[in-house]
C-alpha cells in the first residue's frame, strides 16, 4: 500500500488550497497530475524545488507526474505575483533551457523506467506553436467570459495600479495555462494541476475550461509560497538566486545556504525539502530543541538536500570545506579544495597579493614586509614563538623559514592563520 499523497503533503505543511473532490480522485486510482515550470533560465533554483518535491511525493505515492516546461507561456510572461512584464525568449534558448531542466529533474523523478507512473516531460510550445489566433479565439476564448477573467486576484492587482498596467498578452495568460490543462486532460487523462498558491486563479481557469469544453471534472491543489521566518523572500541571497546547477551556485555555497537557515525555518524546511519520514523529523526536532546550539536540524537538512541535488561526495567536500574555516581541518583537506571553493570559503577574509618573485623570502618577511598581516617583524616572531601562527593549516615553528613554491595551494595561494579565527589569504601572481 503506497502512502496517501494528500496526507503526506498535509503533515509536511505543503498544502495551501485543495479543490473539493481532489482527495477522493487521488485515493480512487492512479492519477496523473502536472506542474508547470518556467524555463527562463537553464537551471532550476531552490524556489522551484517546492513544486518538484510535490511531484516527487506524487510519484512515490504511486501517481504519475507530468513536468510541463512552459515554452509557449515563457514567451509571454505570467502576471501572477509580478508587477512588471517579463522578457520574452526565443525558441533556441527555450530548447536549451528545457534540456538542462530535464537533466536536473531526472535526479528527482523517474522518467525512464517502464513503470505505469513514470514521469513525463512536456513543453507547451509543442502544441501551441501551430495554433492560429483565430482558432484559439474561437475554440478557447469563447468558453470563458471576460468577467470571469477580471475577477482573478492576479488581474485585479495589476488593474488597480500595481505596476504599469497589463498588456493584452499577459491578460490572455490564464487562458493559455487553462488550455494546457485541457490539452493534458485530453492527451494524458491528467486530472489534477499542482502549483504555488499564486497560481490558483490560473489553475481554476483550467478546471473551468475542462468543465465547459468536455463536461468533465478536473482538480487543483496549491502549496503555500515559501517565505523565511522574517517574512523575506525564500531562496534569494545577496548574490541572487540559489541555483541547482553547480556552475551558478557551487555545492559548497548550496550547502552553506541550508546550514545557515534559522531554527524556525529549519523546522519547516526539513519537512518540505527532504524525504525524511515523520518519525525521523519529529526525533530530529526534539533533539534540536534540547540542544539548539548543535544545529541538528540544519545539519540534517543540509545533508539530505545537498546529497539529493549534487551527490554524497559533493556533500562531504562541502562539509570538509566548512570545517577548514570553523574547525581543526588538516593541511591535506585544505589542499584538496578546488580553487573556486577555496575562494568561496575565504571570501570575507583579508586578502593580499604578492609577486611570484617574492617566493624564497622568509615567513616573517612575507607577513610583515610583503603584506600587512603583522604590523612588525617583532610581533610576528613573538606570536610564532607562542605557537599561535600557521601557514596552510600547519603550525609555523620558525619565523625565518623560507616560503617556497611547495607551500602554494592550487599553485597560487598561501593561507596564513593568526590565533584561532584570523585568516589571511595571500595570492601569488
Short mmCIF file of C-alpha atoms in Angstrom, two decimals:
data_model
loop_
_atom_site.label_atom_id
_atom_site.label_comp_id
_atom_site.label_asym_id
_atom_site.label_seq_id
_atom_site.Cartn_x
_atom_site.Cartn_y
_atom_site.Cartn_z
CA UNK A 1 0.00 0.00 0.00
CA UNK A 2 1.55 3.31 -1.05
CA UNK A 3 1.25 6.40 1.11
CA UNK A 4 -1.69 8.78 0.77
CA UNK A 5 -0.45 11.76 -1.27
CA UNK A 6 -2.69 14.41 0.32
CA UNK A 7 -1.98 13.18 3.87
CA UNK A 8 1.75 13.21 3.10
CA UNK A 9 1.60 16.83 1.89
CA UNK A 10 -0.60 17.93 4.80
CA UNK A 11 1.78 16.93 7.60
CA UNK A 12 4.66 18.44 5.65
CA UNK A 13 2.85 21.81 5.51
CA UNK A 14 2.74 21.70 1.71
CA UNK A 15 -0.96 22.32 1.04
CA UNK A 16 -2.44 25.79 0.78
CA UNK A 17 -5.73 25.11 -1.01
CA UNK A 18 -7.27 21.89 -2.28
CA UNK A 19 -10.29 21.79 -4.53
CA UNK A 20 -13.22 19.66 -3.32
CA UNK A 21 -13.08 16.21 -4.93
CA UNK A 22 -9.30 16.22 -5.46
CA UNK A 23 -8.57 13.99 -2.47
CA UNK A 24 -11.27 11.50 -3.49
CA UNK A 25 -9.86 11.38 -7.04
CA UNK A 26 -6.34 10.66 -5.76
CA UNK A 27 -7.48 7.93 -3.38
CA UNK A 28 -9.66 6.27 -6.06
CA UNK A 29 -6.99 5.41 -8.70
CA UNK A 30 -3.56 6.16 -10.07
CA UNK A 31 -3.97 9.79 -11.10
CA UNK A 32 -1.93 11.92 -13.47
CA UNK A 33 -1.10 15.41 -12.18
CA UNK A 34 1.02 18.17 -13.65
CA UNK A 35 3.08 21.12 -12.53
CA UNK A 36 4.31 23.94 -14.76
CA UNK A 37 7.94 25.09 -14.68
CA UNK A 38 9.08 28.39 -16.08
CA UNK A 39 12.06 27.89 -18.47
CA UNK A 40 13.54 31.39 -18.26
CA UNK A 41 16.96 30.01 -17.25
CA UNK A 42 18.91 26.82 -18.00
CA UNK A 43 18.81 25.79 -14.35
CA UNK A 44 16.16 25.49 -11.68
CA UNK A 45 16.71 27.37 -8.43
CA UNK A 46 15.57 26.38 -4.95
CA UNK A 47 12.34 28.36 -5.40
CA UNK A 48 11.33 25.69 -7.98
CA UNK A 49 12.21 22.91 -5.59
CA UNK A 50 8.93 23.05 -3.64
CA UNK A 51 6.95 22.14 -6.76
CA UNK A 52 9.46 19.49 -7.80
CA UNK A 53 9.29 17.89 -4.33
CA UNK A 54 5.50 17.76 -4.68
CA UNK A 55 5.92 15.90 -7.99
CA UNK A 56 8.40 13.57 -6.25
CA UNK A 57 5.89 12.78 -3.47
CA UNK A 58 3.19 12.29 -6.09
CA UNK A 59 5.30 9.67 -7.86
CA UNK A 60 6.34 7.99 -4.61
CA UNK A 61 2.66 7.71 -3.70
CA UNK A 62 2.00 5.75 -6.90
CA UNK A 63 0.64 8.54 -9.12
CA UNK A 64 2.00 9.80 -12.44
CA UNK A 65 3.72 13.22 -12.55
CA UNK A 66 3.95 15.45 -15.62
CA UNK A 67 6.51 18.27 -15.56
CA UNK A 68 5.39 20.90 -18.03
CA UNK A 69 8.05 23.25 -19.34
CA UNK A 70 6.26 26.50 -20.17
CA UNK A 71 7.92 27.18 -23.53
CA UNK A 72 4.91 28.96 -25.04
CA UNK A 73 3.90 30.70 -21.83
CA UNK A 74 7.58 31.61 -21.22
CA UNK A 75 7.35 33.58 -24.45
CA UNK A 76 4.53 35.64 -22.94
CA UNK A 77 5.07 36.06 -19.19
CA UNK A 78 2.79 35.25 -16.28
CA UNK A 79 1.25 38.21 -14.42
CA UNK A 80 0.83 36.23 -11.16
CA UNK A 81 2.79 37.82 -8.34
CA UNK A 82 4.61 40.21 -10.66
CA UNK A 83 4.05 43.88 -11.30
CA UNK A 84 6.16 44.08 -14.46
CA UNK A 85 6.14 42.40 -17.88
CA UNK A 86 8.82 39.74 -18.26
CA UNK A 87 11.39 39.32 -21.02
CA UNK A 88 10.40 37.01 -23.83
CA UNK A 89 12.62 34.13 -25.00
CA UNK A 90 13.39 32.74 -28.45
CA UNK A 91 12.87 29.07 -29.34
CA UNK A 92 16.56 28.12 -29.39
CA UNK A 93 17.07 29.41 -25.83
CA UNK A 94 13.88 27.66 -24.67
CA UNK A 95 15.03 24.29 -26.08
CA UNK A 96 18.44 24.63 -24.43
CA UNK A 97 16.80 25.52 -21.11
CA UNK A 98 14.37 22.60 -21.40
CA UNK A 99 17.17 20.05 -21.83
CA UNK A 100 19.11 21.45 -18.88
CA UNK A 101 15.99 21.42 -16.67
CA UNK A 102 15.12 17.84 -17.66
CA UNK A 103 18.59 16.72 -16.59
CA UNK A 104 18.06 18.27 -13.17
CA UNK A 105 14.56 16.85 -12.80
CA UNK A 106 15.88 13.36 -13.66
CA UNK A 107 17.79 13.34 -10.37
CA UNK A 108 14.49 13.53 -8.52
CA UNK A 109 11.88 11.97 -10.80
CA UNK A 110 11.87 8.65 -12.64
CA UNK A 111 11.33 9.43 -16.34
CA UNK A 112 12.96 6.34 -17.80
CA UNK A 113 11.52 3.21 -16.20
CA UNK A 114 8.63 1.26 -17.68
CA UNK A 115 6.53 1.76 -14.52
CA UNK A 116 2.97 2.87 -15.29
CA UNK A 117 3.62 6.04 -13.26
CA UNK A 118 6.92 7.00 -14.93
CA UNK A 119 7.19 10.79 -15.13
CA UNK A 120 6.58 12.64 -18.39
CA UNK A 121 8.20 15.89 -19.56
CA UNK A 122 6.23 18.07 -21.98
CA UNK A 123 6.66 21.54 -23.42
CA UNK A 124 3.51 23.55 -24.13
CA UNK A 125 5.26 25.19 -27.08
CA UNK A 126 4.87 21.87 -28.92
CA UNK A 127 1.08 22.06 -29.03
CA UNK A 128 0.73 25.83 -29.04
CA UNK A 129 3.13 26.73 -31.87
CA UNK A 130 0.72 25.70 -34.66
CA UNK A 131 -2.46 27.13 -33.12
CA UNK A 132 -3.64 30.22 -35.01
CA UNK A 133 -5.06 33.21 -33.19
CA UNK A 134 -8.42 32.69 -34.90
CA UNK A 135 -8.58 29.05 -33.79
CA UNK A 136 -7.67 29.99 -30.24
CA UNK A 137 -10.22 32.80 -30.09
CA UNK A 138 -12.95 30.52 -31.46
CA UNK A 139 -12.16 27.29 -29.57
CA UNK A 140 -10.96 28.60 -26.21
CA UNK A 141 -11.69 32.34 -25.98
CA UNK A 142 -15.44 31.89 -26.34
CA UNK A 143 -15.67 29.49 -23.38
CA UNK A 144 -14.51 31.90 -20.67
CA UNK A 145 -16.05 35.32 -20.06
CA UNK A 146 -14.01 38.46 -19.54
CA UNK A 147 -15.96 38.97 -16.26
CA UNK A 148 -14.59 35.60 -15.05
CA UNK A 149 -11.03 36.54 -16.04
CA UNK A 150 -11.25 40.02 -14.49
CA UNK A 151 -12.30 38.58 -11.15
CA UNK A 152 -8.91 36.88 -10.65
CA UNK A 153 -6.67 38.44 -8.00
CA UNK A 154 -3.59 38.46 -10.25
CA UNK A 155 -5.53 40.51 -12.81
CA UNK A 156 -7.27 42.79 -10.29
CA UNK A 157 -3.97 43.77 -8.66
CA UNK A 158 -2.49 44.90 -11.95
CA UNK A 159 -5.61 46.81 -12.93
CA UNK A 160 -5.62 48.61 -9.60
CA UNK A 161 -2.32 50.33 -10.24
CA UNK A 162 0.17 47.68 -9.09
CA UNK A 163 2.93 48.21 -11.69
CA UNK A 164 2.27 49.78 -15.07
CA UNK A 165 -0.95 48.07 -16.11
CA UNK A 166 -1.30 44.81 -18.02
CA UNK A 167 -0.89 44.07 -21.69
CA UNK A 168 -3.46 42.04 -23.62
CA UNK A 169 -0.73 39.38 -23.99
CA UNK A 170 -0.47 38.91 -20.25
CA UNK A 171 -4.23 39.13 -19.82
CA UNK A 172 -4.56 36.04 -22.05
CA UNK A 173 -2.05 34.11 -19.94
CA UNK A 174 -4.70 32.38 -17.82
CA UNK A 175 -6.43 31.15 -20.99
CA UNK A 176 -3.15 29.70 -22.27
CA UNK A 177 -2.48 27.96 -18.95
CA UNK A 178 -6.07 26.74 -18.91
CA UNK A 179 -5.60 25.41 -22.44
CA UNK A 180 -2.53 23.44 -21.24
CA UNK A 181 -4.64 21.70 -18.62
CA UNK A 182 -7.31 20.96 -21.24
CA UNK A 183 -4.67 19.55 -23.62
CA UNK A 184 -3.08 17.36 -20.92
CA UNK A 185 -6.52 16.15 -19.81
CA UNK A 186 -7.24 15.02 -23.37
CA UNK A 187 -3.77 13.66 -24.17
CA UNK A 188 -2.83 12.01 -20.84
CA UNK A 189 -6.06 11.90 -18.81
CA UNK A 190 -4.38 14.43 -16.47
CA UNK A 191 -6.97 15.36 -13.83
CA UNK A 192 -5.02 17.46 -11.31
CA UNK A 193 -2.88 20.57 -11.62
CA UNK A 194 -0.37 21.44 -8.90
CA UNK A 195 1.25 24.80 -8.30
CA UNK A 196 2.05 27.62 -5.89
CA UNK A 197 -0.81 29.45 -4.18
CA UNK A 198 -0.24 32.42 -6.52
CA UNK A 199 -1.31 30.12 -9.39
CA UNK A 200 -4.80 29.38 -8.01
CA UNK A 201 -6.52 31.77 -10.44
CA UNK A 202 -4.77 30.32 -13.49
CA UNK A 203 -5.33 26.72 -12.39
CA UNK A 204 -9.04 27.17 -11.72
CA UNK A 205 -9.45 28.74 -15.18
CA UNK A 206 -8.16 25.38 -16.48
CA UNK A 207 -10.66 23.34 -14.44
CA UNK A 208 -13.44 25.64 -15.67
CA UNK A 209 -12.32 25.22 -19.29
CA UNK A 210 -12.34 21.41 -18.96
CA UNK A 211 -15.83 21.55 -17.42
CA UNK A 212 -17.21 23.78 -20.19
CA UNK A 213 -15.47 22.10 -23.12
CA UNK A 214 -15.55 18.41 -22.07
CA UNK A 215 -18.17 18.41 -19.32
CA UNK A 216 -15.59 16.65 -17.08
CA UNK A 217 -14.22 17.36 -13.62
CA UNK A 218 -10.60 18.36 -13.01
CA UNK A 219 -8.94 19.48 -9.79
CA UNK A 220 -6.43 21.89 -8.29
CA UNK A 221 -4.01 21.62 -5.36
CA UNK A 222 -1.74 24.52 -4.43
CA UNK A 223 1.09 24.78 -1.94
CA UNK A 224 1.94 27.82 0.18
CA UNK A 225 4.58 30.20 -1.11
CA UNK A 226 7.66 29.59 0.98
CA UNK A 227 8.99 32.56 2.91
CA UNK A 228 11.61 32.95 5.60
CA UNK A 229 10.58 33.34 9.24
CA UNK A 230 11.27 37.09 9.00
CA UNK A 231 8.87 37.36 6.05
CA UNK A 232 11.54 37.96 3.39
CA UNK A 233 11.71 36.03 0.14
CA UNK A 234 12.95 32.46 0.36
CA UNK A 235 15.87 31.33 -1.80
CA UNK A 236 17.44 34.70 -2.50
CA UNK A 237 20.84 35.65 -1.10
CA UNK A 238 22.86 38.82 -1.53
CA UNK A 239 24.39 37.32 -4.65
CA UNK A 240 20.98 36.35 -6.12
CA UNK A 241 19.20 33.03 -6.52
CA UNK A 242 20.48 29.76 -5.07
CA UNK A 243 20.69 27.59 -8.20
CA UNK A 244 20.74 23.80 -8.54
CA UNK A 245 23.39 23.98 -11.27
CA UNK A 246 26.90 23.93 -9.75
CA UNK A 247 28.06 26.39 -12.45
CA UNK A 248 25.89 29.08 -10.84
CA UNK A 249 25.91 28.03 -7.17
CA UNK A 250 28.73 25.75 -6.08
CA UNK A 251 27.86 22.72 -3.90
CA UNK A 252 29.75 24.45 -1.06
CA UNK A 253 27.62 27.62 -1.35
CA UNK A 254 24.48 25.49 -1.73
CA UNK A 255 25.33 23.58 1.46
CA UNK A 256 26.11 26.84 3.27
CA UNK A 257 22.68 28.24 2.38
CA UNK A 258 20.90 25.38 4.16
CA UNK A 259 23.28 25.10 7.12
CA UNK A 260 22.75 28.81 7.85
CA UNK A 261 18.93 28.91 7.92
CA UNK A 262 17.30 29.94 11.20
CA UNK A 263 15.95 27.38 13.68
CA UNK A 264 12.39 28.44 12.84
CA UNK A 265 12.96 27.94 9.11
CA UNK A 266 14.85 24.66 9.58
CA UNK A 267 11.77 23.16 11.29
CA UNK A 268 9.62 23.93 8.23
CA UNK A 269 12.19 23.32 5.51
CA UNK A 270 13.17 19.84 6.70
CA UNK A 271 9.58 18.71 6.07
CA UNK A 272 9.37 20.39 2.66
CA UNK A 273 12.81 19.78 1.14
CA UNK A 274 13.72 16.29 2.37
CA UNK A 275 12.14 12.85 2.06
CA UNK A 276 12.75 12.01 5.73
CA UNK A 277 9.67 10.45 7.34
CA UNK A 278 7.59 11.98 10.12
CA UNK A 279 9.13 9.92 12.95
CA UNK A 280 12.67 10.84 11.91
CA UNK A 281 11.80 14.53 11.60
CA UNK A 282 9.98 14.55 14.97
CA UNK A 283 13.01 12.90 16.60
CA UNK A 284 15.47 15.34 15.00
CA UNK A 285 13.27 18.29 16.03
CA UNK A 286 13.16 17.08 19.66
CA UNK A 287 16.95 16.60 19.68
CA UNK A 288 17.40 20.05 18.15
CA UNK A 289 15.19 21.70 20.75
CA UNK A 290 17.12 20.02 23.56
CA UNK A 291 20.41 21.44 22.22
CA UNK A 292 19.80 24.20 19.63
CA UNK A 293 23.49 25.21 19.59
CA UNK A 294 24.33 21.89 17.88
CA UNK A 295 22.16 22.89 14.87
CA UNK A 296 20.98 19.31 14.42
CA UNK A 297 18.10 20.24 12.11
CA UNK A 298 20.24 22.47 9.89
CA UNK A 299 22.88 19.75 9.56
CA UNK A 300 20.30 17.07 8.67
CA UNK A 301 18.57 19.42 6.19
CA UNK A 302 21.84 20.44 4.51
CA UNK A 303 23.00 16.83 4.28
CA UNK A 304 19.76 15.50 2.76
CA UNK A 305 19.29 18.23 0.21
CA UNK A 306 22.94 18.63 -0.87
CA UNK A 307 23.22 14.86 -1.37
CA UNK A 308 19.94 14.76 -3.30
CA UNK A 309 20.78 17.65 -5.64
CA UNK A 310 24.54 17.14 -6.01
CA UNK A 311 25.89 13.86 -4.57
CA UNK A 312 27.19 12.37 -1.36
CA UNK A 313 30.73 13.12 -2.48
CA UNK A 314 29.94 16.82 -3.06
CA UNK A 315 28.18 16.96 0.32
CA UNK A 316 31.27 15.54 2.06
CA UNK A 317 33.51 18.01 0.23
CA UNK A 318 31.26 20.87 1.35
CA UNK A 319 31.38 19.72 4.98
CA UNK A 320 35.16 19.40 4.82
CA UNK A 321 35.46 22.88 3.28
CA UNK A 322 33.27 24.34 6.06
CA UNK A 323 35.46 22.77 8.71
CA UNK A 324 38.54 24.48 7.29
CA UNK A 325 37.18 27.82 8.41
CA UNK A 326 35.50 26.75 11.65
CA UNK A 327 37.20 23.54 12.77
CA UNK A 328 40.55 21.88 13.10
CA UNK A 329 40.87 20.73 9.49
CA UNK A 330 44.19 19.44 8.20
CA UNK A 331 46.60 20.74 5.61
CA UNK A 332 45.59 17.83 3.32
CA UNK A 333 41.93 18.91 3.48
CA UNK A 334 42.93 22.43 2.52
CA UNK A 335 44.97 21.18 -0.43
CA UNK A 336 42.06 19.07 -1.69
CA UNK A 337 39.90 22.17 -2.24
CA UNK A 338 39.40 23.28 -5.81
CA UNK A 339 40.18 26.94 -6.48
CA UNK A 340 36.54 28.07 -6.70
CA UNK A 341 35.64 26.54 -3.31
CA UNK A 342 38.84 27.84 -1.70
CA UNK A 343 37.97 31.39 -2.78
CA UNK A 344 34.40 30.98 -1.56
CA UNK A 345 35.45 29.61 1.84
CA UNK A 346 37.75 32.60 2.37
CA UNK A 347 35.56 35.17 0.63
CA UNK A 348 35.32 37.53 3.58
CA UNK A 349 38.89 37.34 4.92
CA UNK A 350 41.58 40.00 4.35
CA UNK A 351 43.48 39.30 1.13
CA UNK A 352 46.90 40.32 -0.13
CA UNK A 353 48.69 39.88 -3.43
CA UNK A 354 52.44 39.32 -3.76
CA UNK A 355 54.65 38.73 -6.77
CA UNK A 356 55.92 35.25 -7.67
CA UNK A 357 59.44 36.68 -7.44
CA UNK A 358 58.81 37.22 -3.70
CA UNK A 359 58.83 33.45 -3.14
CA UNK A 360 62.03 32.42 -1.37
CA UNK A 361 61.63 35.13 1.27
CA UNK A 362 61.31 34.26 4.95
CA UNK A 363 57.93 33.77 6.61
CA UNK A 364 58.48 36.85 8.78
CA UNK A 365 59.23 38.97 5.69
CA UNK A 366 56.11 37.69 3.96
CA UNK A 367 53.91 38.62 6.92
CA UNK A 368 55.39 41.96 7.93
CA UNK A 369 57.00 43.37 4.76
CA UNK A 370 55.36 41.91 1.65
CA UNK A 371 51.90 42.02 3.30
CA UNK A 372 50.40 43.72 6.35
CA UNK A 373 49.41 40.54 8.17
CA UNK A 374 51.58 41.67 11.10
CA UNK A 375 52.41 45.31 11.86
CA UNK A 376 56.05 44.41 12.64
CA UNK A 377 58.55 41.57 12.37
CA UNK A 378 58.95 41.57 16.15
CA UNK A 379 55.23 40.93 16.68
CA UNK A 380 55.28 38.14 14.09
CA UNK A 381 58.27 36.42 15.75
CA UNK A 382 56.66 36.71 19.16
CA UNK A 383 53.39 35.12 18.03
CA UNK A 384 55.20 32.33 16.14
CA UNK A 385 57.19 31.54 19.31
CA UNK A 386 53.92 31.40 21.26
CA UNK A 387 52.65 28.77 18.80
CA UNK A 388 49.81 30.91 17.51
CA UNK A 389 50.57 31.12 13.78
CA UNK A 390 50.11 28.63 10.95
CA UNK A 391 50.71 28.54 7.23
CA UNK A 392 48.35 26.38 5.16
CA UNK A 393 46.99 24.82 8.38
CA UNK A 394 50.45 23.76 9.60
CA UNK A 395 51.94 25.42 12.68
CA UNK A 396 54.90 27.68 11.91
CA UNK A 397 57.74 26.96 14.39
CA UNK A 398 60.50 29.02 12.80
CA UNK A 399 59.76 32.62 11.71
CA UNK A 400 62.84 32.50 9.46
CA UNK A 401 61.61 29.51 7.45
CA UNK A 402 61.58 30.07 3.69
CA UNK A 403 58.27 30.34 1.84
CA UNK A 404 58.53 28.37 -1.42
CA UNK A 405 56.54 27.17 -4.42
CA UNK A 406 55.83 23.95 -2.48
CA UNK A 407 53.76 25.93 0.04
CA UNK A 408 51.29 27.15 -2.59
CA UNK A 409 47.74 25.81 -2.59
CA UNK A 410 46.27 25.30 -6.08
CA UNK A 411 49.56 26.70 -7.41
CA UNK A 412 48.89 30.30 -6.33
CA UNK A 413 47.60 30.76 -2.76
CA UNK A 414 49.01 30.88 0.77
CA UNK A 415 46.80 30.79 3.85
CA UNK A 416 48.12 32.43 7.00
CA UNK A 417 46.25 32.00 10.28
CA UNK A 418 46.79 34.13 13.41
CA UNK A 419 45.24 32.67 16.54
CA UNK A 420 42.05 30.66 16.15
CA UNK A 421 39.94 32.88 13.96
CA UNK A 422 42.02 35.33 11.94
CA UNK A 423 42.73 34.16 8.41
CA UNK A 424 44.60 35.95 5.62
CA UNK A 425 44.68 34.77 2.03
CA UNK A 426 47.76 35.66 0.00
CA UNK A 427 47.57 35.36 -3.80
CA UNK A 428 50.89 34.84 -5.57
CA UNK A 429 50.86 36.24 -9.11
#
